[in-house]
Amino acid sequence: MSTSVFHQVYKHPLFTEADMQQIIALHQPVKIAKNELLLCEGKTANAYYLVEQGLIRFYVNDFNGNEITTQFTCENEIANEVSSLFQRLPSVQNIQAVTDALVWKIDFENFQYLYHSLESVREWGREWMSAKLFEIQQRSVEMITQSASTRYLHLMQHRPQIIRQAPLKYIASYLGIADTSLSRIRKDLVSA
């Protein structure tokens, strides 16, 4: 197990080497099996995860009981159900490993300790949360203003790990389209 994931995720100019050592010491490596749930709907999140290897998805069940993928977390990213973890609310989402995965887990209490004791963690946390808010807003706008083909091409270009590792049904639901529509889009792209 490598610690390079920490230097990818916890990027901020205020971090010192001593800060990084303290941060690393409070994370535990966890191996997650394909399809295993890290968080179930209705449970309150008590940790977040740095993904070193593998692919993680977030999903909800719609009013018909269909699973709708809302988010993917790739390597060197954080899998975190923010509202559940920080507002201490039951999660409305499930978090599941799409592949076998290696993650680094930090529990809520240890994160709170870091957040309250290290200025670098507070500043990094503010920047990370702002970036995530921007991503969510951007995705909301793209779901309305872009075609499914454009959204798929964007996913291919910017997050190819998802295209390589996620089943088509997860990708289709993430894009807000039917499996058959995604198959048609992929066929059109190959023949173009």
mmCIF file of C-alpha atoms in Angstrom:
data_model
loop_
_atom_site.group_PDB
_atom_site.id
_atom_site.type_symbol
_atom_site.label_atom_id
_atom_site.label_comp_id
_atom_site.label_asym_id
_atom_site.label_seq_id
_atom_site.Cartn_x
_atom_site.Cartn_y
_atom_site.Cartn_z
ATOM 1 C CA MET A 1 0.000 0.000 0.000
ATOM 2 C CA SER A 2 1.274 3.376 -1.068
ATOM 3 C CA THR A 3 0.786 6.726 0.593
ATOM 4 C CA SER A 4 0.928 8.687 -2.691
ATOM 5 C CA VAL A 5 -2.878 8.935 -2.591
ATOM 6 C CA PHE A 6 -2.497 11.292 0.377
ATOM 7 C CA HIS A 7 -0.305 13.681 -1.603
ATOM 8 C CA GLN A 8 -2.820 13.612 -4.475
ATOM 9 C CA VAL A 9 -5.882 14.206 -2.304
ATOM 10 C CA TYR A 10 -4.461 16.458 0.392
ATOM 11 C CA LYS A 11 -2.936 19.092 -1.862
ATOM 12 C CA HIS A 12 -2.558 22.487 -0.264
ATOM 13 C CA PRO A 13 0.431 24.821 0.137
ATOM 14 C CA LEU A 14 -0.071 25.043 3.911
ATOM 15 C CA PHE A 15 0.541 21.315 4.478
ATOM 16 C CA THR A 16 3.877 20.589 6.118
ATOM 17 C CA GLU A 17 5.497 17.181 6.211
ATOM 18 C CA ALA A 18 4.567 16.934 9.910
ATOM 19 C CA ASP A 19 0.927 17.667 8.995
ATOM 20 C CA MET A 20 0.987 14.940 6.354
ATOM 21 C CA GLN A 21 2.438 12.409 8.769
ATOM 22 C CA GLN A 22 -0.286 13.213 11.308
ATOM 23 C CA ILE A 23 -2.974 12.932 8.610
ATOM 24 C CA ILE A 24 -1.651 9.611 7.296
ATOM 25 C CA ALA A 25 -1.433 8.171 10.824
ATOM 26 C CA LEU A 26 -5.187 8.733 11.341
ATOM 27 C CA HIS A 27 -6.258 6.820 8.208
ATOM 28 C CA GLN A 28 -6.598 3.038 8.066
ATOM 29 C CA PRO A 29 -6.231 1.014 4.854
ATOM 30 C CA VAL A 30 -9.315 -1.054 4.021
ATOM 31 C CA LYS A 31 -9.830 -3.559 1.219
ATOM 32 C CA ILE A 32 -13.346 -3.447 -0.211
ATOM 33 C CA ALA A 33 -14.760 -6.270 -2.329
ATOM 34 C CA LYS A 34 -16.610 -5.598 -5.572
ATOM 35 C CA ASN A 35 -20.293 -4.722 -4.875
ATOM 36 C CA GLU A 36 -19.624 -4.240 -1.138
ATOM 37 C CA LEU A 37 -21.421 -1.277 0.429
ATOM 38 C CA LEU A 38 -19.417 1.341 2.311
ATOM 39 C CA LEU A 39 -22.600 3.139 3.367
ATOM 40 C CA CYS A 40 -26.264 2.101 3.216
ATOM 41 C CA GLU A 41 -29.232 4.389 2.758
ATOM 42 C CA GLY A 42 -30.715 5.260 6.144
ATOM 43 C CA LYS A 43 -27.405 4.934 8.020
ATOM 44 C CA THR A 44 -25.355 7.900 9.188
ATOM 45 C CA ALA A 45 -21.871 8.164 7.701
ATOM 46 C CA ASN A 46 -19.112 7.911 10.289
ATOM 47 C CA ALA A 47 -16.121 8.062 7.942
ATOM 48 C CA TYR A 48 -14.920 9.078 4.523
ATOM 49 C CA TYR A 49 -12.554 7.266 2.195
ATOM 50 C CA LEU A 50 -9.582 8.109 0.004
ATOM 51 C CA VAL A 51 -9.647 5.783 -2.998
ATOM 52 C CA GLU A 52 -6.198 4.404 -3.792
ATOM 53 C CA GLN A 53 -7.385 1.672 -6.189
ATOM 54 C CA GLY A 54 -10.741 0.861 -7.693
ATOM 55 C CA LEU A 55 -13.978 2.598 -8.545
ATOM 56 C CA ILE A 56 -16.762 3.607 -6.143
ATOM 57 C CA ARG A 57 -20.288 4.720 -6.990
ATOM 58 C CA PHE A 58 -23.036 6.530 -5.135
ATOM 59 C CA TYR A 59 -26.622 5.622 -5.941
ATOM 60 C CA VAL A 60 -30.189 6.206 -4.842
ATOM 61 C CA ASN A 61 -33.347 4.241 -5.453
ATOM 62 C CA ASP A 62 -35.949 6.211 -7.394
ATOM 63 C CA PHE A 63 -39.704 6.141 -6.749
ATOM 64 C CA ASN A 64 -39.968 2.951 -8.847
ATOM 65 C CA GLY A 65 -37.160 1.194 -6.984
ATOM 66 C CA ASN A 66 -34.595 1.627 -9.790
ATOM 67 C CA GLU A 67 -30.989 2.267 -8.834
ATOM 68 C CA ILE A 68 -29.791 5.649 -10.158
ATOM 69 C CA THR A 69 -26.067 6.336 -10.023
ATOM 70 C CA THR A 70 -25.481 9.881 -8.783
ATOM 71 C CA GLN A 71 -21.707 9.989 -8.541
ATOM 72 C CA PHE A 72 -18.516 8.036 -9.196
ATOM 73 C CA THR A 73 -15.325 8.291 -7.165
ATOM 74 C CA CYS A 74 -12.134 7.268 -8.957
ATOM 75 C CA GLU A 75 -8.589 6.691 -7.758
ATOM 76 C CA ASN A 76 -7.008 9.594 -5.872
ATOM 77 C CA GLU A 77 -10.418 11.035 -5.003
ATOM 78 C CA ILE A 78 -12.557 11.113 -1.850
ATOM 79 C CA ALA A 79 -15.720 9.054 -1.388
ATOM 80 C CA ASN A 80 -17.711 11.114 1.079
ATOM 81 C CA GLU A 81 -21.438 11.476 1.720
ATOM 82 C CA VAL A 82 -20.998 15.047 2.902
ATOM 83 C CA SER A 83 -24.463 15.826 4.276
ATOM 84 C CA SER A 84 -24.620 12.590 6.233
ATOM 85 C CA LEU A 85 -21.089 12.859 7.619
ATOM 86 C CA PHE A 86 -20.997 16.523 8.556
ATOM 87 C CA GLN A 87 -24.649 17.193 9.361
ATOM 88 C CA ARG A 88 -24.983 13.800 11.094
ATOM 89 C CA LEU A 89 -28.075 12.881 9.048
ATOM 90 C CA PRO A 90 -29.131 9.460 7.778
ATOM 91 C CA SER A 91 -27.831 9.041 4.245
ATOM 92 C CA VAL A 92 -30.233 9.094 1.309
ATOM 93 C CA GLN A 93 -27.537 7.470 -0.826
ATOM 94 C CA ASN A 94 -25.721 4.159 -0.904
ATOM 95 C CA ILE A 95 -21.966 4.011 -1.518
ATOM 96 C CA GLN A 96 -20.789 0.840 -3.265
ATOM 97 C CA ALA A 97 -17.552 -0.538 -4.697
ATOM 98 C CA VAL A 98 -17.934 -1.078 -8.449
ATOM 99 C CA THR A 99 -14.647 -3.013 -8.469
ATOM 100 C CA ASP A 100 -12.442 -4.486 -5.786
ATOM 101 C CA ALA A 101 -10.976 -1.417 -4.120
ATOM 102 C CA LEU A 102 -8.321 -0.276 -1.701
ATOM 103 C CA VAL A 103 -9.350 2.769 0.322
ATOM 104 C CA TRP A 104 -7.980 4.714 3.263
ATOM 105 C CA LYS A 105 -10.644 5.332 5.884
ATOM 106 C CA ILE A 106 -10.711 8.222 8.332
ATOM 107 C CA ASP A 107 -13.466 8.293 10.906
ATOM 108 C CA PHE A 108 -15.462 11.377 11.783
ATOM 109 C CA GLU A 109 -13.821 11.936 15.180
ATOM 110 C CA ASN A 110 -10.298 11.780 13.752
ATOM 111 C CA PHE A 111 -11.210 14.175 10.943
ATOM 112 C CA GLN A 112 -12.747 16.566 13.494
ATOM 113 C CA TYR A 113 -9.524 16.376 15.512
ATOM 114 C CA LEU A 114 -7.445 17.246 12.423
ATOM 115 C CA TYR A 115 -9.848 19.977 11.353
ATOM 116 C CA HIS A 116 -9.772 21.683 14.742
ATOM 117 C CA SER A 117 -6.041 21.261 15.388
ATOM 118 C CA LEU A 118 -4.451 21.990 11.974
ATOM 119 C CA GLU A 119 -5.020 25.219 10.071
ATOM 120 C CA SER A 120 -3.826 23.468 6.892
ATOM 121 C CA VAL A 121 -6.659 20.931 7.138
ATOM 122 C CA ARG A 122 -9.234 23.690 7.687
ATOM 123 C CA GLU A 123 -8.031 25.604 4.615
ATOM 124 C CA TRP A 124 -7.815 22.437 2.505
ATOM 125 C CA GLY A 125 -11.324 21.448 3.662
ATOM 126 C CA ARG A 126 -12.796 24.791 2.643
ATOM 127 C CA GLU A 127 -11.181 24.573 -0.786
ATOM 128 C CA TRP A 128 -12.237 20.936 -1.261
ATOM 129 C CA MET A 129 -15.846 21.712 -0.315
ATOM 130 C CA SER A 130 -15.934 24.726 -2.663
ATOM 131 C CA ALA A 131 -14.588 22.601 -5.524
ATOM 132 C CA LYS A 132 -17.190 19.898 -4.868
ATOM 133 C CA LEU A 133 -19.997 22.454 -4.785
ATOM 134 C CA PHE A 134 -18.800 23.819 -8.136
ATOM 135 C CA GLU A 135 -18.698 20.277 -9.618
ATOM 136 C CA ILE A 136 -22.246 19.540 -8.457
ATOM 137 C CA GLN A 137 -23.567 22.807 -9.877
ATOM 138 C CA GLN A 138 -21.738 22.215 -13.162
ATOM 139 C CA ARG A 139 -23.143 18.695 -13.451
ATOM 140 C CA SER A 140 -26.682 19.955 -12.762
ATOM 141 C CA VAL A 141 -26.389 22.517 -15.558
ATOM 142 C CA GLU A 142 -24.815 20.011 -17.985
ATOM 143 C CA MET A 143 -27.654 17.513 -17.375
ATOM 144 C CA ILE A 144 -30.067 20.166 -18.669
ATOM 145 C CA THR A 145 -28.027 21.962 -21.328
ATOM 146 C CA GLN A 146 -26.000 19.174 -22.972
ATOM 147 C CA SER A 147 -27.059 16.198 -25.035
ATOM 148 C CA ALA A 148 -26.479 12.697 -23.704
ATOM 149 C CA SER A 149 -23.839 12.189 -26.418
ATOM 150 C CA THR A 150 -21.948 15.285 -25.294
ATOM 151 C CA ARG A 151 -22.114 14.207 -21.652
ATOM 152 C CA TYR A 152 -20.832 10.742 -22.588
ATOM 153 C CA LEU A 153 -17.939 12.199 -24.615
ATOM 154 C CA HIS A 154 -17.055 14.472 -21.707
ATOM 155 C CA LEU A 155 -17.018 11.468 -19.371
ATOM 156 C CA MET A 156 -14.812 9.534 -21.818
ATOM 157 C CA GLN A 157 -12.319 12.408 -22.038
ATOM 158 C CA HIS A 158 -12.173 13.460 -18.414
ATOM 159 C CA ARG A 159 -12.894 10.288 -16.434
ATOM 160 C CA PRO A 160 -11.955 7.295 -18.613
ATOM 161 C CA GLN A 161 -11.633 5.018 -15.575
ATOM 162 C CA ILE A 162 -15.428 5.102 -15.271
ATOM 163 C CA ILE A 163 -15.882 4.083 -18.910
ATOM 164 C CA ARG A 164 -13.351 1.243 -18.507
ATOM 165 C CA GLN A 165 -14.605 -0.148 -15.187
ATOM 166 C CA ALA A 166 -18.296 0.611 -14.672
ATOM 167 C CA PRO A 167 -21.103 -1.506 -16.134
ATOM 168 C CA LEU A 168 -23.089 0.245 -18.863
ATOM 169 C CA LYS A 169 -26.229 0.322 -16.708
ATOM 170 C CA TYR A 170 -24.403 2.409 -14.055
ATOM 171 C CA ILE A 171 -23.015 4.798 -16.673
ATOM 172 C CA ALA A 172 -26.420 5.140 -18.363
ATOM 173 C CA SER A 173 -28.197 5.975 -15.105
ATOM 174 C CA TYR A 174 -25.436 8.466 -14.220
ATOM 175 C CA LEU A 175 -25.977 10.157 -17.595
ATOM 176 C CA GLY A 176 -29.741 10.138 -17.077
ATOM 177 C CA ILE A 177 -30.513 7.884 -20.039
ATOM 178 C CA ALA A 178 -31.677 4.331 -20.735
ATOM 179 C CA ASP A 179 -29.179 1.519 -21.346
ATOM 180 C CA THR A 180 -30.424 1.238 -24.944
ATOM 181 C CA SER A 181 -29.771 4.937 -25.554
ATOM 182 C CA LEU A 182 -26.216 4.574 -24.267
ATOM 183 C CA SER A 183 -25.675 1.549 -26.525
ATOM 184 C CA ARG A 184 -26.880 3.608 -29.502
ATOM 185 C CA ILE A 185 -24.585 6.527 -28.578
ATOM 186 C CA ARG A 186 -21.586 4.180 -28.303
ATOM 187 C CA LYS A 187 -22.457 2.562 -31.642
ATOM 188 C CA ASP A 188 -22.771 5.966 -33.329
ATOM 189 C CA LEU A 189 -19.391 7.054 -31.961
ATOM 190 C CA VAL A 190 -17.691 3.903 -33.258
ATOM 191 C CA SER A 191 -19.178 4.282 -36.744
ATOM 192 C CA ALA A 192 -18.435 8.027 -36.956
#
